Amino acid sequence: RPALVAGFSNGSFMAQRLACEGAEFTGIVSLAGAFPERDGATCAPSAPVPFVHVHGDRDGVVPFGGGHVLGDSSLPRVTAARETAERWARLNGCQELAAEPERTRDLVEDLPGPETRVLVGRGCRATTELWIMRGGDHGAPARSEVVRAAVERLVPRAAASERP
């Protein structure tokens, strides 16, 4: 039976790569990662994959705006957070990835105000969202309250109520 996977940093790259290669997941929670780039590789999931990508806009390890890991040109380039979500939006048949002002969330107590802005894929065959954490560093998306909220976004309510 397929499972939901959550991956932080390199784990996010791995989860996305596995889905691209056809592994069946009920969803991916991507935390501070990026779309997996490989020369000549294509991303061809076996079915639409529900996807929530959470990224801090002050991430110095996997840069929010894309570029080289740790800002070091000798290390691999990564896609920007928005580009990562937009690629999954295309794979999931979304018409667009749009901001929903009412979907701003206050997930982290020590970041000011409702720090997380949610962009939602419209017309998708599977949930596709980008959560942008204003002021969030590399570790912010891996905080337990953030992970819990992202997983709950993809886990159907009935399945959640069946857990022990």
GROMACS .gro file of N, CA, C and O in nm, residues 92-159:
model
  272
   92ASN      N    1   0.098   1.767  -1.192
   92ASN     CA    2  -0.033   1.735  -1.136
   92ASN      C    3  -0.148   1.800  -1.213
   92ASN      O    4  -0.262   1.798  -1.169
   93GLY      N    5  -0.117   1.857  -1.329
   93GLY     CA    6  -0.219   1.910  -1.417
   93GLY      C    7  -0.284   2.040  -1.370
   93GLY      O    8  -0.394   2.073  -1.414
   94CYS      N    9  -0.215   2.113  -1.284
   94CYS     CA   10  -0.271   2.240  -1.234
   94CYS      C   11  -0.272   2.345  -1.345
   94CYS      O   12  -0.184   2.347  -1.430
   95GLN      N   13  -0.368   2.435  -1.337
   95GLN     CA   14  -0.375   2.546  -1.429
   95GLN      C   15  -0.280   2.657  -1.387
   95GLN      O   16  -0.224   2.728  -1.469
   96GLU      N   17  -0.265   2.676  -1.255
   96GLU     CA   18  -0.178   2.780  -1.202
   96GLU      C   19  -0.149   2.753  -1.055
   96GLU      O   20  -0.215   2.672  -0.992
   97LEU      N   21  -0.049   2.822  -1.003
   97LEU     CA   22  -0.016   2.820  -0.861
   97LEU      C   23  -0.040   2.963  -0.813
   97LEU      O   24   0.028   3.055  -0.856
   98ALA      N   25  -0.142   2.981  -0.727
   98ALA     CA   26  -0.184   3.116  -0.691
   98ALA      C   27  -0.187   3.136  -0.540
   98ALA      O   28  -0.216   3.042  -0.465
   99ALA      N   29  -0.159   3.258  -0.497
   99ALA     CA   30  -0.166   3.292  -0.355
   99ALA      C   31  -0.311   3.304  -0.313
   99ALA      O   32  -0.395   3.352  -0.388
  100GLU      N   33  -0.338   3.261  -0.193
  100GLU     CA   34  -0.470   3.277  -0.132
  100GLU      C   35  -0.449   3.352  -0.002
  100GLU      O   36  -0.401   3.295   0.095
  101PRO      N   37  -0.480   3.481   0.002
  101PRO     CA   38  -0.455   3.562   0.122
  101PRO      C   39  -0.511   3.501   0.250
  101PRO      O   40  -0.450   3.506   0.354
  102GLU      N   41  -0.628   3.439   0.239
  102GLU     CA   42  -0.688   3.379   0.358
  102GLU      C   43  -0.615   3.252   0.401
  102GLU      O   44  -0.645   3.198   0.506
  103ARG      N   45  -0.520   3.205   0.323
  103ARG     CA   46  -0.446   3.084   0.356
  103ARG      C   47  -0.309   3.115   0.417
  103ARG      O   48  -0.219   3.034   0.413
  104THR      N   49  -0.293   3.233   0.476
  104THR     CA   50  -0.171   3.264   0.550
  104THR      C   51  -0.184   3.198   0.686
  104THR      O   52  -0.289   3.203   0.749
  105ARG      N   53  -0.077   3.134   0.731
  105ARG     CA   54  -0.084   3.057   0.855
  105ARG      C   55   0.023   3.101   0.953
  105ARG      O   56   0.132   3.140   0.914
  106ASP      N   57  -0.009   3.091   1.081
  106ASP     CA   58   0.086   3.119   1.189
  106ASP      C   59   0.126   2.985   1.248
  106ASP      O   60   0.057   2.932   1.335
  107LEU      N   61   0.236   2.929   1.200
  107LEU     CA   62   0.277   2.795   1.240
  107LEU      C   63   0.390   2.793   1.342
  107LEU      O   64   0.404   2.699   1.418
  108VAL      N   65   0.473   2.898   1.342
  108VAL     CA   66   0.592   2.899   1.426
  108VAL      C   67   0.584   3.017   1.522
  108VAL      O   68   0.580   3.132   1.480
  109GLU      N   69   0.584   2.987   1.650
  109GLU     CA   70   0.565   3.089   1.753
  109GLU      C   71   0.672   3.197   1.752
  109GLU      O   72   0.643   3.314   1.772
  110ASP      N   73   0.798   3.160   1.727
  110ASP     CA   74   0.904   3.260   1.737
  110ASP      C   75   0.933   3.335   1.607
  110ASP      O   76   1.026   3.414   1.600
  111LEU      N   77   0.852   3.313   1.503
  111LEU     CA   78   0.858   3.398   1.384
  111LEU      C   79   0.737   3.491   1.391
  111LEU      O   80   0.627   3.447   1.426
  112PRO      N   81   0.754   3.619   1.359
  112PRO     CA   82   0.646   3.716   1.380
  112PRO      C   83   0.523   3.694   1.293
  112PRO      O   84   0.535   3.667   1.173
  113GLY      N   85   0.407   3.707   1.357
  113GLY     CA   86   0.279   3.705   1.288
  113GLY      C   87   0.251   3.576   1.214
  113GLY      O   88   0.317   3.475   1.236
  114PRO      N   89   0.153   3.580   1.125
  114PRO     CA   90   0.127   3.463   1.040
  114PRO      C   91   0.234   3.457   0.931
  114PRO      O   92   0.223   3.522   0.827
  115GLU      N   93   0.340   3.383   0.960
  115GLU     CA   94   0.462   3.385   0.878
  115GLU      C   95   0.455   3.300   0.752
  115GLU      O   96   0.539   3.314   0.664
  116THR      N   97   0.358   3.212   0.741
  116THR     CA   98   0.357   3.118   0.629
  116THR      C   99   0.247   3.152   0.529
  116THR      O  100   0.129   3.145   0.560
  117ARG      N  101   0.290   3.191   0.409
  117ARG     CA  102   0.197   3.222   0.301
  117ARG      C  103   0.180   3.097   0.216
  117ARG      O  104   0.278   3.032   0.180
  118VAL      N  105   0.057   3.064   0.184
  118VAL     CA  106   0.026   2.943   0.110
  118VAL      C  107  -0.013   2.977  -0.034
  118VAL      O  108  -0.103   3.058  -0.056
  119LEU      N  109   0.056   2.915  -0.129
  119LEU     CA  110   0.019   2.924  -0.270
  119LEU      C  111  -0.042   2.789  -0.307
  119LEU      O  112   0.013   2.684  -0.272
  120VAL      N  113  -0.155   2.794  -0.374
  120VAL     CA  114  -0.234   2.674  -0.400
  120VAL      C  115  -0.247   2.652  -0.550
  120VAL      O  116  -0.277   2.745  -0.625
  121GLY      N  117  -0.227   2.527  -0.592
  121GLY     CA  118  -0.250   2.491  -0.731
  121GLY      C  119  -0.399   2.487  -0.759
  121GLY      O  120  -0.476   2.433  -0.679
  122ARG      N  121  -0.440   2.544  -0.870
  122ARG     CA  122  -0.582   2.547  -0.908
  122ARG      C  123  -0.606   2.451  -1.025
  122ARG      O  124  -0.526   2.444  -1.117
  123GLY      N  125  -0.718   2.379  -1.017
  123GLY     CA  126  -0.755   2.288  -1.124
  123GLY      C  127  -0.668   2.165  -1.131
  123GLY      O  128  -0.654   2.105  -1.237
  124CYS      N  129  -0.609   2.126  -1.020
  124CYS     CA  130  -0.513   2.014  -1.016
  124CYS      C  131  -0.583   1.879  -1.006
  124CYS      O  132  -0.693   1.868  -0.951
  125ARG      N  133  -0.513   1.776  -1.051
  125ARG     CA  134  -0.560   1.638  -1.030
  125ARG      C  135  -0.518   1.588  -0.892
  125ARG      O  136  -0.565   1.485  -0.847
  126ALA      N  137  -0.428   1.661  -0.825
  126ALA     CA  138  -0.383   1.627  -0.690
  126ALA      C  139  -0.343   1.757  -0.621
  126ALA      O  140  -0.293   1.850  -0.685
  127THR      N  141  -0.365   1.764  -0.491
  127THR     CA  142  -0.327   1.881  -0.411
  127THR      C  143  -0.184   1.920  -0.441
  127THR      O  144  -0.094   1.834  -0.440
  128THR      N  145  -0.160   2.048  -0.468
  128THR     CA  146  -0.025   2.098  -0.493
  128THR      C  147  -0.016   2.236  -0.428
  128THR      O  148  -0.092   2.326  -0.464
  129GLU      N  149   0.075   2.250  -0.330
  129GLU     CA  150   0.086   2.376  -0.257
  129GLU      C  151   0.232   2.410  -0.228
  129GLU      O  152   0.316   2.321  -0.212
  130LEU      N  153   0.258   2.540  -0.218
  130LEU     CA  154   0.387   2.593  -0.174
  130LEU      C  155   0.359   2.676  -0.050
  130LEU      O  156   0.278   2.769  -0.055
  131TRP      N  157   0.427   2.645   0.060
  131TRP     CA  158   0.416   2.720   0.184
  131TRP      C  159   0.547   2.797   0.201
  131TRP      O  160   0.653   2.737   0.218
  132ILE      N  161   0.539   2.928   0.197
  132ILE     CA  162   0.658   3.014   0.208
  132ILE      C  163   0.664   3.069   0.350
  132ILE      O  164   0.576   3.143   0.392
  133MET      N  165   0.769   3.034   0.422
  133MET     CA  166   0.786   3.077   0.561
  133MET      C  167   0.869   3.205   0.565
  133MET      O  168   0.992   3.200   0.546
  134ARG      N  169   0.803   3.319   0.586
  134ARG     CA  170   0.873   3.448   0.593
  134ARG      C  171   0.965   3.449   0.714
  134ARG      O  172   0.923   3.427   0.826
  135GLY      N  173   1.094   3.472   0.691
  135GLY     CA  174   1.193   3.475   0.798
  135GLY      C  175   1.243   3.337   0.838
  135GLY      O  176   1.327   3.325   0.927
  136GLY      N  177   1.196   3.233   0.771
  136GLY     CA  178   1.236   3.096   0.806
  136GLY      C  179   1.371   3.058   0.749
  136GLY      O  180   1.398   3.081   0.631
  137ASP      N  181   1.455   3.000   0.833
  137ASP     CA  182   1.585   2.950   0.788
  137ASP      C  183   1.570   2.806   0.739
  137ASP      O  184   1.459   2.754   0.726
  138HIS      N  185   1.681   2.736   0.718
  138HIS     CA  186   1.678   2.600   0.664
  138HIS      C  187   1.602   2.505   0.756
  138HIS      O  188   1.527   2.419   0.709
  139GLY      N  189   1.618   2.520   0.886
  139GLY     CA  190   1.555   2.427   0.979
  139GLY      C  191   1.409   2.455   1.010
  139GLY      O  192   1.338   2.368   1.060
  140ALA      N  193   1.361   2.574   0.979
  140ALA     CA  194   1.223   2.612   1.016
  140ALA      C  195   1.117   2.516   0.963
  140ALA      O  196   1.026   2.479   1.037
  141PRO      N  197   1.125   2.470   0.837
  141PRO     CA  198   1.021   2.379   0.789
  141PRO      C  199   1.020   2.244   0.860
  141PRO      O  200   0.920   2.173   0.855
  142ALA      N  201   1.129   2.206   0.924
  142ALA     CA  202   1.137   2.076   0.990
  142ALA      C  203   1.084   2.078   1.133
  142ALA      O  204   1.085   1.975   1.201
  143ARG      N  205   1.038   2.193   1.179
  143ARG     CA  206   0.984   2.200   1.315
  143ARG      C  207   0.857   2.116   1.323
  143ARG      O  208   0.779   2.110   1.229
  144SER      N  209   0.837   2.052   1.437
  144SER     CA  210   0.728   1.955   1.450
  144SER      C  211   0.591   2.012   1.417
  144SER      O  212   0.509   1.947   1.352
  145GLU      N  213   0.564   2.136   1.458
  145GLU     CA  214   0.433   2.193   1.431
  145GLU      C  215   0.410   2.218   1.282
  145GLU      O  216   0.297   2.210   1.232
  146VAL      N  217   0.517   2.246   1.208
  146VAL     CA  218   0.507   2.269   1.064
  146VAL      C  219   0.486   2.135   0.993
  146VAL      O  220   0.399   2.122   0.906
  147VAL      N  221   0.567   2.037   1.030
  147VAL     CA  222   0.554   1.904   0.970
  147VAL      C  223   0.413   1.850   0.994
  147VAL      O  224   0.348   1.800   0.902
  148ARG      N  225   0.365   1.863   1.116
  148ARG     CA  226   0.231   1.814   1.150
  148ARG      C  227   0.125   1.881   1.062
  148ARG      O  228   0.038   1.814   1.006
  149ALA      N  229   0.133   2.012   1.047
  149ALA     CA  230   0.034   2.085   0.965
  149ALA      C  231   0.040   2.041   0.819
  149ALA      O  232  -0.064   2.024   0.755
  150ALA      N  233   0.160   2.022   0.766
  150ALA     CA  234   0.174   1.982   0.626
  150ALA      C  235   0.122   1.839   0.604
  150ALA      O  236   0.052   1.812   0.505
  151VAL      N  237   0.154   1.749   0.694
  151VAL     CA  238   0.105   1.611   0.683
  151VAL      C  239  -0.047   1.610   0.693
  151VAL      O  240  -0.115   1.544   0.614
  152GLU      N  241  -0.101   1.685   0.788
  152GLU     CA  242  -0.247   1.690   0.803
  152GLU      C  243  -0.315   1.744   0.678
  152GLU      O  244  -0.428   1.708   0.648
  153ARG      N  245  -0.245   1.828   0.603
  153ARG     CA  246  -0.302   1.883   0.479
  153ARG      C  247  -0.322   1.772   0.376
  153ARG      O  248  -0.415   1.778   0.296
  154LEU      N  249  -0.236   1.670   0.378
  154LEU     CA  250  -0.244   1.564   0.278
  154LEU      C  251  -0.312   1.437   0.326
  154LEU      O  252  -0.352   1.355   0.244
  155VAL      N  253  -0.322   1.417   0.456
  155VAL     CA  254  -0.382   1.295   0.509
  155VAL      C  255  -0.533   1.315   0.517
  155VAL      O  256  -0.579   1.406   0.586
  156PRO      N  257  -0.608   1.231   0.450
  156PRO     CA  258  -0.754   1.244   0.458
  156PRO      C  259  -0.802   1.231   0.603
  156PRO      O  260  -0.747   1.155   0.681
  157ARG      N  261  -0.903   1.307   0.636
  157ARG     CA  262  -0.955   1.309   0.774
  157ARG      C  263  -0.991   1.169   0.823
  157ARG      O  264  -0.965   1.134   0.935
  158ALA      N  265  -1.053   1.087   0.738
  158ALA     CA  266  -1.092   0.953   0.781
  158ALA      C  267  -0.970   0.871   0.821
  158ALA      O  268  -0.971   0.802   0.921
  159ALA      N  269  -0.863   0.879   0.740
  159ALA     CA  270  -0.742   0.803   0.772
  159ALA      C  271  -0.680   0.855   0.901
  159ALA      O  272  -0.629   0.779   0.982
   0.00000   0.00000   0.00000
